[in-house]
PDB file of C-alpha atoms and ligand atoms in Angstrom:
ATOM      1  CA  MET A   1     -39.921 -64.506 -45.869  1.00 55.00           C
ATOM      2  CA  LYS A   2     -36.942 -63.389 -47.957  1.00 57.00           C
ATOM      3  CA  LYS A   3     -38.304 -59.855 -47.999  1.00 60.00           C
ATOM      4  CA  ALA A   4     -38.690 -59.801 -44.235  1.00 60.00           C
ATOM      5  CA  LEU A   5     -35.123 -61.022 -43.817  1.00 58.00           C
ATOM      6  CA  GLY A   6     -33.855 -58.317 -46.159  1.00 59.00           C
ATOM      7  CA  PHE A   7     -35.715 -55.710 -44.154  1.00 55.00           C
ATOM      8  CA  LEU A   8     -34.187 -57.022 -40.927  1.00 55.00           C
ATOM      9  CA  VAL A   9     -30.702 -56.780 -42.411  1.00 54.00           C
ATOM     10  CA  ILE A  10     -31.319 -53.189 -43.452  1.00 54.00           C
ATOM     11  CA  VAL A  11     -32.674 -52.273 -40.016  1.00 51.00           C
ATOM     12  CA  SER A  12     -29.721 -53.841 -38.244  1.00 54.00           C
ATOM     13  CA  PHE A  13     -27.333 -52.079 -40.588  1.00 51.00           C
ATOM     14  CA  MET A  14     -28.980 -48.731 -39.842  1.00 53.00           C
ATOM     15  CA  PHE A  15     -28.819 -49.488 -36.134  1.00 49.00           C
ATOM     16  CA  LEU A  16     -25.078 -50.130 -36.368  1.00 48.00           C
ATOM     17  CA  LEU A  17     -24.670 -46.930 -38.348  1.00 47.00           C
ATOM     18  CA  ILE A  18     -26.430 -44.941 -35.617  1.00 45.00           C
ATOM     19  CA  ILE A  19     -24.285 -46.469 -32.871  1.00 42.00           C
ATOM     20  CA  HIS A  20     -21.175 -45.701 -34.853  1.00 43.00           C
ATOM     21  CA  THR A  21     -22.181 -42.060 -35.357  1.00 40.00           C
ATOM     22  CA  THR A  22     -23.012 -41.625 -31.655  1.00 39.00           C
ATOM     23  CA  ASP A  23     -19.577 -42.970 -30.750  1.00 38.00           C
ATOM     24  CA  GLU A  24     -17.873 -40.401 -32.916  1.00 37.00           C
ATOM     25  CA  VAL A  25     -19.871 -37.562 -31.439  1.00 37.00           C
ATOM     26  CA  SER A  26     -19.045 -38.508 -27.860  1.00 36.00           C
ATOM     27  CA  ALA A  27     -15.374 -38.900 -28.711  1.00 34.00           C
ATOM     28  CA  GLU A  28     -15.315 -35.383 -30.153  1.00 34.00           C
ATOM     29  CA  GLY A  29     -17.206 -34.088 -27.134  1.00 34.00           C
ATOM     30  CA  SER A  30     -14.632 -35.358 -24.673  1.00 33.00           C
ATOM     31  CA  ALA A  31     -11.793 -33.943 -26.742  1.00 33.00           C
ATOM     32  CA  ARG A  32     -13.419 -30.545 -26.534  1.00 33.00           C
ATOM     33  CA  SER A  33     -13.879 -30.667 -22.768  1.00 42.00           C
ATOM     34  CA  ASP A  34     -10.167 -31.564 -22.453  1.00 42.00           C
ATOM     35  CA  SER A  35      -9.130 -28.348 -24.127  1.00 42.00           C
ATOM     36  CA  GLU A  36     -11.610 -26.344 -22.056  1.00 49.00           C
ATOM     37  CA  SER A  37      -9.934 -27.387 -18.833  1.00 57.00           C
ATOM     38  CA  ASP A  38      -6.524 -26.477 -20.201  1.00 70.00           C
ATOM     39  CA  TRP A  39      -6.378 -23.149 -18.394  1.00 84.00           C
ATOM     40  CA  GLU A  40      -3.577 -20.688 -18.555  1.00 85.00           C
ATOM     41  CA  TRP A  41      -2.016 -20.120 -15.102  1.00 87.00           C
ATOM     42  CA  PRO A  42      -2.821 -16.424 -14.321  1.00 95.00           C
ATOM     43  CA  VAL A  43       0.641 -15.354 -13.190  1.00 94.00           C
ATOM     44  CA  ILE A  44       4.141 -16.753 -12.808  1.00 91.00           C
ATOM     45  CA  GLY A  45       4.875 -16.727  -9.108  1.00 90.00           C
ATOM     46  CA  GLU A  46       4.969 -18.589  -5.857  1.00 89.00           C
ATOM     47  CA  LEU A  47       1.812 -20.190  -4.473  1.00 89.00           C
ATOM     48  CA  THR A  48       1.800 -18.754  -0.943  1.00 91.00           C
ATOM     49  CA  ASP A  49      -1.693 -19.618   0.272  1.00 92.00           C
ATOM     50  CA  HIS A  50      -4.219 -22.264  -0.671  1.00 92.00           C
ATOM     51  CA  PHE A  51      -8.007 -22.353  -0.938  1.00 93.00           C
ATOM     52  CA  GLY A  52      -9.916 -22.947   2.309  1.00 91.00           C
ATOM     53  CA  THR A  53      -7.280 -21.638   4.730  1.00 91.00           C
ATOM     54  CA  ARG A  54      -7.855 -18.934   7.416  1.00 89.00           C
ATOM     55  CA  GLY A  55     -10.606 -20.946   9.050  1.00 90.00           C
ATOM     56  CA  GLY A  56     -12.273 -21.618   5.699  1.00 88.00           C
ATOM     57  CA  ASN A  57     -12.474 -17.913   4.898  1.00 91.00           C
ATOM     58  CA  HIS A  58      -9.911 -17.886   2.129  1.00 94.00           C
ATOM     59  CA  TYR A  59     -11.902 -18.424  -1.056  1.00 96.00           C
ATOM     60  CA  GLY A  60      -9.036 -18.383  -3.526  1.00 96.00           C
ATOM     61  CA  VAL A  61      -5.325 -18.960  -3.941  1.00 95.00           C
ATOM     62  CA  ASP A  62      -2.532 -16.422  -3.417  1.00 95.00           C
ATOM     63  CA  ILE A  63       0.319 -16.271  -5.880  1.00 94.00           C
ATOM     64  CA  ALA A  64       3.171 -14.017  -4.814  1.00 94.00           C
ATOM     65  CA  ALA A  65       4.991 -12.266  -7.648  1.00 95.00           C
ATOM     66  CA  PRO A  66       6.935  -9.034  -8.105  1.00 96.00           C
ATOM     67  CA  SER A  67       4.885  -5.854  -8.473  1.00 97.00           C
ATOM     68  CA  GLY A  68       4.018  -5.216 -12.110  1.00 97.00           C
ATOM     69  CA  SER A  69       4.080  -8.904 -13.173  1.00 96.00           C
ATOM     70  CA  GLU A  70       1.567  -9.582 -15.947  1.00 97.00           C
ATOM     71  CA  VAL A  71      -1.738 -11.139 -14.919  1.00 98.00           C
ATOM     72  CA  ARG A  72      -3.451 -13.202 -17.621  1.00 97.00           C
ATOM     73  CA  VAL A  73      -6.984 -14.469 -18.068  1.00 97.00           C
ATOM     74  CA  VAL A  74      -7.160 -18.251 -17.628  1.00 95.00           C
ATOM     75  CA  GLU A  75      -9.833 -18.791 -20.309  1.00 94.00           C
ATOM     76  CA  ASP A  76     -11.863 -16.843 -22.904  1.00 95.00           C
ATOM     77  CA  GLY A  77     -14.612 -14.655 -21.488  1.00 97.00           C
ATOM     78  CA  THR A  78     -16.080 -11.202 -20.909  1.00 98.00           C
ATOM     79  CA  VAL A  79     -15.008  -8.682 -18.260  1.00 98.00           C
ATOM     80  CA  LYS A  80     -17.963  -8.429 -15.914  1.00 98.00           C
ATOM     81  CA  LYS A  81     -16.502  -5.942 -13.428  1.00 98.00           C
ATOM     82  CA  SER A  82     -13.337  -3.863 -13.334  1.00 98.00           C
ATOM     83  CA  TYR A  83     -13.184  -1.492 -10.363  1.00 98.00           C
ATOM     84  CA  TYR A  84     -11.522  -0.565  -7.064  1.00 98.00           C
ATOM     85  CA  SER A  85     -12.794  -2.270  -3.905  1.00 96.00           C
ATOM     86  CA  THR A  86     -11.532  -1.604  -0.359  1.00 96.00           C
ATOM     87  CA  SER A  87     -11.023  -5.333   0.216  1.00 96.00           C
ATOM     88  CA  TYR A  88     -10.044  -6.658  -3.253  1.00 97.00           C
ATOM     89  CA  GLY A  89      -8.219  -3.451  -4.257  1.00 98.00           C
ATOM     90  CA  HIS A  90      -8.048  -3.092  -8.029  1.00 98.00           C
ATOM     91  CA  VAL A  91      -9.995  -6.136  -9.172  1.00 98.00           C
ATOM     92  CA  VAL A  92     -11.197  -7.704 -12.417  1.00 98.00           C
ATOM     93  CA  PHE A  93     -14.053 -10.229 -12.679  1.00 98.00           C
ATOM     94  CA  VAL A  94     -14.321 -12.361 -15.824  1.00 98.00           C
ATOM     95  CA  ARG A  95     -17.391 -14.347 -16.870  1.00 98.00           C
ATOM     96  CA  HIS A  96     -16.640 -17.429 -18.984  1.00 95.00           C
ATOM     97  CA  VAL A  97     -18.843 -19.221 -21.526  1.00 88.00           C
ATOM     98  CA  ASN A  98     -19.172 -22.305 -19.350  1.00 87.00           C
ATOM     99  CA  GLY A  99     -20.809 -20.188 -16.593  1.00 92.00           C
ATOM    100  CA  LEU A 100     -17.695 -19.921 -14.435  1.00 95.00           C
ATOM    101  CA  GLU A 101     -16.448 -16.638 -13.029  1.00 97.00           C
ATOM    102  CA  THR A 102     -12.819 -15.873 -12.202  1.00 98.00           C
ATOM    103  CA  VAL A 103     -11.583 -13.042  -9.976  1.00 98.00           C
ATOM    104  CA  TYR A 104      -8.156 -11.328 -10.092  1.00 98.00           C
ATOM    105  CA  ALA A 105      -7.555  -9.143  -7.023  1.00 98.00           C
ATOM    106  CA  HIS A 106      -5.034  -6.712  -5.426  1.00 98.00           C
ATOM    107  CA  LEU A 107      -3.818  -5.592  -8.872  1.00 98.00           C
ATOM    108  CA  SER A 108      -1.546  -2.553  -9.124  1.00 98.00           C
ATOM    109  CA  GLU A 109      -3.377  -1.590 -12.325  1.00 98.00           C
ATOM    110  CA  ARG A 110      -6.310  -2.831 -14.342  1.00 98.00           C
ATOM    111  CA  LEU A 111      -5.849  -2.970 -18.119  1.00 98.00           C
ATOM    112  CA  VAL A 112      -9.372  -3.976 -19.229  1.00 98.00           C
ATOM    113  CA  PRO A 113     -12.719  -2.194 -18.869  1.00 98.00           C
ATOM    114  CA  LYS A 114     -16.076  -3.744 -18.035  1.00 98.00           C
ATOM    115  CA  GLY A 115     -17.662  -5.408 -21.079  1.00 98.00           C
ATOM    116  CA  LYS A 116     -14.406  -6.199 -22.876  1.00 98.00           C
ATOM    117  CA  GLN A 117     -14.098  -9.596 -24.572  1.00 98.00           C
ATOM    118  CA  VAL A 118     -10.931 -11.356 -23.466  1.00 97.00           C
ATOM    119  CA  LYS A 119      -9.101 -14.411 -24.755  1.00 96.00           C
ATOM    120  CA  ARG A 120      -7.203 -17.017 -22.778  1.00 94.00           C
ATOM    121  CA  GLY A 121      -3.870 -15.326 -22.019  1.00 95.00           C
ATOM    122  CA  THR A 122      -5.053 -11.712 -22.430  1.00 97.00           C
ATOM    123  CA  ILE A 123      -3.186  -9.475 -19.964  1.00 98.00           C
ATOM    124  CA  ILE A 124      -5.882  -7.935 -17.772  1.00 98.00           C
ATOM    125  CA  GLY A 125      -3.675  -6.167 -15.219  1.00 98.00           C
ATOM    126  CA  THR A 126      -0.494  -6.342 -13.202  1.00 98.00           C
ATOM    127  CA  VAL A 127       0.344  -7.743  -9.768  1.00 98.00           C
ATOM    128  CA  GLY A 128       0.095  -5.290  -6.907  1.00 98.00           C
ATOM    129  CA  ASN A 129      -0.642  -4.786  -3.237  1.00 97.00           C
ATOM    130  CA  THR A 130      -3.906  -2.818  -3.310  1.00 98.00           C
ATOM    131  CA  GLY A 131      -6.904  -3.228  -1.016  1.00 97.00           C
ATOM    132  CA  ASN A 132      -6.701  -5.546   1.994  1.00 95.00           C
ATOM    133  CA  SER A 133      -3.355  -7.078   1.032  1.00 95.00           C
ATOM    134  CA  HIS A 134       0.031  -7.463   2.653  1.00 92.00           C
ATOM    135  CA  GLY A 135       2.688  -7.815   0.011  1.00 95.00           C
ATOM    136  CA  ASN A 136       2.602  -8.070  -3.764  1.00 97.00           C
ATOM    137  CA  HIS A 137       0.500 -11.028  -4.856  1.00 97.00           C
ATOM    138  CA  LEU A 138      -2.431 -12.083  -6.987  1.00 97.00           C
ATOM    139  CA  HIS A 139      -5.479 -13.336  -5.131  1.00 97.00           C
ATOM    140  CA  PHE A 140      -7.294 -15.579  -7.628  1.00 97.00           C
ATOM    141  CA  GLU A 141     -10.806 -17.018  -7.203  1.00 97.00           C
ATOM    142  CA  VAL A 142     -12.953 -19.400  -9.255  1.00 96.00           C
ATOM    143  CA  HIS A 143     -16.748 -19.448  -8.866  1.00 97.00           C
ATOM    144  CA  GLU A 144     -18.941 -22.117 -10.402  1.00 95.00           C
ATOM    145  CA  GLY A 145     -21.640 -19.599 -11.248  1.00 95.00           C
ATOM    146  CA  GLU A 146     -22.163 -15.966 -10.431  1.00 95.00           C
ATOM    147  CA  TRP A 147     -19.974 -14.424  -7.720  1.00 97.00           C
ATOM    148  CA  ASN A 148     -21.857 -13.483  -4.530  1.00 96.00           C
ATOM    149  CA  ALA A 149     -20.786 -11.746  -1.315  1.00 93.00           C
ATOM    150  CA  HIS A 150     -20.899 -15.003   0.685  1.00 94.00           C
ATOM    151  CA  LYS A 151     -18.854 -16.715  -2.009  1.00 95.00           C
ATOM    152  CA  THR A 152     -21.027 -19.822  -1.854  1.00 96.00           C
ATOM    153  CA  LYS A 153     -19.973 -20.897  -5.352  1.00 96.00           C
ATOM    154  CA  ALA A 154     -16.243 -20.569  -4.825  1.00 96.00           C
ATOM    155  CA  VAL A 155     -14.183 -23.696  -5.575  1.00 93.00           C
ATOM    156  CA  ASP A 156     -10.520 -24.567  -5.286  1.00 92.00           C
ATOM    157  CA  PRO A 157      -8.951 -23.114  -8.467  1.00 91.00           C
ATOM    158  CA  VAL A 158      -6.336 -25.876  -8.527  1.00 86.00           C
ATOM    159  CA  VAL A 159      -9.045 -28.331  -9.663  1.00 82.00           C
ATOM    160  CA  TYR A 160      -9.298 -26.491 -12.967  1.00 83.00           C
ATOM    161  CA  PHE A 161      -5.625 -26.911 -13.713  1.00 76.00           C
ATOM    162  CA  ASP A 162      -5.566 -30.680 -13.092  1.00 58.00           C
ATOM    163  CA  GLN A 163      -5.532 -31.715 -16.745  1.00 50.00           C
ATOM    164  CA  THR A 164      -2.602 -29.418 -17.352  1.00 47.00           C
ATOM    165  CA  LEU A 165      -0.810 -30.872 -14.344  1.00 48.00           C
ATOM    166  CA  GLU A 166      -1.208 -34.409 -15.663  1.00 49.00           C
ATOM    167  CA  ARG A 167       0.083 -33.413 -19.055  1.00 46.00           C
ATOM    168  CA  VAL A 168       3.127 -31.703 -17.554  1.00 46.00           C
ATOM    169  CA  THR A 169       3.883 -34.816 -15.494  1.00 49.00           C
ATOM    170  CA  VAL A 170       3.715 -37.084 -18.530  1.00 49.00           C
ATOM    171  CA  GLU A 171       5.968 -34.776 -20.526  1.00 48.00           C
ATOM    172  CA  ALA A 172       8.478 -34.626 -17.677  1.00 47.00           C
ATOM    173  CA  GLU A 173       8.631 -38.436 -17.532  1.00 50.00           C
ATOM    174  CA  THR A 174       9.185 -38.700 -21.266  1.00 50.00           C
ATOM    175  CA  ILE A 175      11.984 -36.192 -21.067  1.00 45.00           C
ATOM    176  CA  GLU A 176      13.669 -38.004 -18.211  1.00 46.00           C
ATOM    177  CA  THR A 177      14.082 -41.165 -20.288  1.00 45.00           C
ATOM    178  CA  ALA A 178      15.065 -39.325 -23.457  1.00 43.00           C
ATOM    179  CA  SER A 179      17.264 -36.793 -21.749  1.00 42.00           C
ATOM    180  CA  THR A 180      20.129 -35.447 -23.793  1.00 39.00           C
ATOM    181  CA  MET A 181      21.621 -33.397 -20.982  1.00 40.00           C
ATOM    182  CA  LYS A 182      25.308 -33.425 -20.161  1.00 41.00           C
ATOM    183  CA  SER A 183      27.172 -34.596 -17.051  1.00 46.00           C
ATOM    184  CA  ASN A 184      26.752 -31.351 -15.099  1.00 57.00           C
ATOM    185  CA  LYS A 185      23.016 -31.880 -15.013  1.00 64.00           C
ATOM    186  CA  SER A 186      21.241 -32.761 -11.828  1.00 75.00           C
ATOM    187  CA  GLU A 187      17.676 -33.389 -10.822  1.00 77.00           C
ATOM    188  CA  VAL A 188      15.380 -31.761  -8.328  1.00 81.00           C
ATOM    189  CA  THR A 189      12.242 -33.386  -7.053  1.00 81.00           C
ATOM    190  CA  VAL A 190       9.389 -30.942  -6.612  1.00 80.00           C
ATOM    191  CA  GLN A 191       8.385 -30.563  -2.959  1.00 79.00           C
ATOM    192  CA  LYS A 192       5.139 -29.209  -1.529  1.00 77.00           C
ATOM    193  CA  GLY A 193       5.089 -25.429  -1.890  1.00 78.00           C
ATOM    194  CA  ASP A 194       7.715 -25.343  -4.671  1.00 81.00           C
ATOM    195  CA  THR A 195       7.152 -23.216  -7.735  1.00 80.00           C
ATOM    196  CA  LEU A 196       9.058 -22.890 -10.991  1.00 80.00           C
ATOM    197  CA  TRP A 197       9.811 -19.318  -9.986  1.00 80.00           C
ATOM    198  CA  GLY A 198      11.311 -20.449  -6.665  1.00 81.00           C
ATOM    199  CA  ILE A 199      13.384 -23.229  -8.267  1.00 80.00           C
ATOM    200  CA  ALA A 200      14.592 -20.850 -10.988  1.00 80.00           C
ATOM    201  CA  ASN A 201      15.695 -18.386  -8.288  1.00 78.00           C
ATOM    202  CA  GLU A 202      17.527 -21.135  -6.450  1.00 79.00           C
ATOM    203  CA  TYR A 203      19.554 -22.009  -9.555  1.00 76.00           C
ATOM    204  CA  GLY A 204      20.002 -18.373 -10.578  1.00 76.00           C
ATOM    205  CA  VAL A 205      18.181 -18.764 -13.890  1.00 77.00           C
ATOM    206  CA  THR A 206      14.878 -17.574 -15.317  1.00 78.00           C
ATOM    207  CA  VAL A 207      11.619 -19.510 -15.299  1.00 81.00           C
ATOM    208  CA  ASP A 208      11.859 -19.689 -19.106  1.00 80.00           C
ATOM    209  CA  THR A 209      15.258 -21.391 -18.842  1.00 78.00           C
ATOM    210  CA  ILE A 210      13.910 -24.066 -16.485  1.00 79.00           C
ATOM    211  CA  LYS A 211      10.964 -24.566 -18.830  1.00 79.00           C
ATOM    212  CA  GLU A 212      13.329 -24.870 -21.788  1.00 77.00           C
ATOM    213  CA  TRP A 213      15.506 -27.437 -19.990  1.00 76.00           C
ATOM    214  CA  ASN A 214      12.435 -29.541 -19.272  1.00 75.00           C
ATOM    215  CA  HIS A 215      10.425 -28.744 -22.404  1.00 72.00           C
ATOM    216  CA  LEU A 216       7.581 -27.513 -20.202  1.00 77.00           C
ATOM    217  CA  LYS A 217       4.729 -25.739 -21.931  1.00 72.00           C
ATOM    218  CA  THR A 218       3.185 -24.268 -18.774  1.00 74.00           C
ATOM    219  CA  ASP A 219       4.440 -22.788 -15.505  1.00 75.00           C
ATOM    220  CA  LEU A 220       2.842 -25.527 -13.447  1.00 76.00           C
ATOM    221  CA  ILE A 221       4.732 -28.238 -11.625  1.00 78.00           C
ATOM    222  CA  VAL A 222       3.490 -30.991  -9.329  1.00 76.00           C
ATOM    223  CA  VAL A 223       4.772 -32.476  -6.080  1.00 75.00           C
ATOM    224  CA  GLY A 224       7.016 -35.464  -6.799  1.00 74.00           C
ATOM    225  CA  GLN A 225       7.825 -34.339 -10.343  1.00 78.00           C
ATOM    226  CA  THR A 226      11.493 -34.490 -11.327  1.00 77.00           C
ATOM    227  CA  LEU A 227      13.015 -31.481 -13.028  1.00 80.00           C
ATOM    228  CA  ASN A 228      16.347 -31.381 -14.831  1.00 77.00           C
ATOM    229  CA  VAL A 229      18.599 -28.490 -13.865  1.00 77.00           C
ATOM    230  CA  LEU A 230      22.142 -27.476 -14.792  1.00 72.00           C
ATOM    231  CA  LYS A 231      24.493 -26.512 -11.971  1.00 66.00           C
TER     232      LYS A 231
HETATM  233 ZN1   ZN B   1      -5.900 -14.501  -1.028  1.00 71.88          ZN
END
């Protein structure tokens, strides 16, 4: 009887040990997926058109920026295509480890060849107005799988920046309460369609200055967010 009890204790102990280990693994797993969704915004500019517009025929987002602005890869991957297309103009396709594909179109120049390994933040080209484009902008697409001509796997790219958006919001709130700014500071509330680039222009400063004032780590802002500015 004593022996059986001892055995039971050992079994239960092992069971607890297993549960504990599983917990740790899942905690690590979620931490990893957090960092995966922390994408780098491909270009500093003004969001001029959203996903799903033009009668559902716009399969990406448009970010207007001056010609020659650096275009960066949002996440590590491999260049799948780098060529000139009559519609996309100079375009770069990047395949990512998680099976996603991102597309960077209307570039003025492409700086990476097919097959090149790229890291999050690698400059793959510059903003332009090539192909079927009216004005300098980056047309950016995200596909949950391989790109196809009907773009059946295209998704709203904004979804992939959500985690970053949340983090920026939290940081902005923390800063508001711990603000050390002087009396000539004022606040702007981010409206729909606003970009850091646009707000910086309005106050005659650079995007980096606005980011510095608000301790922002990315170029993303969200509607309703309060930003500190100096007049
Ligand atoms: Zn577009």
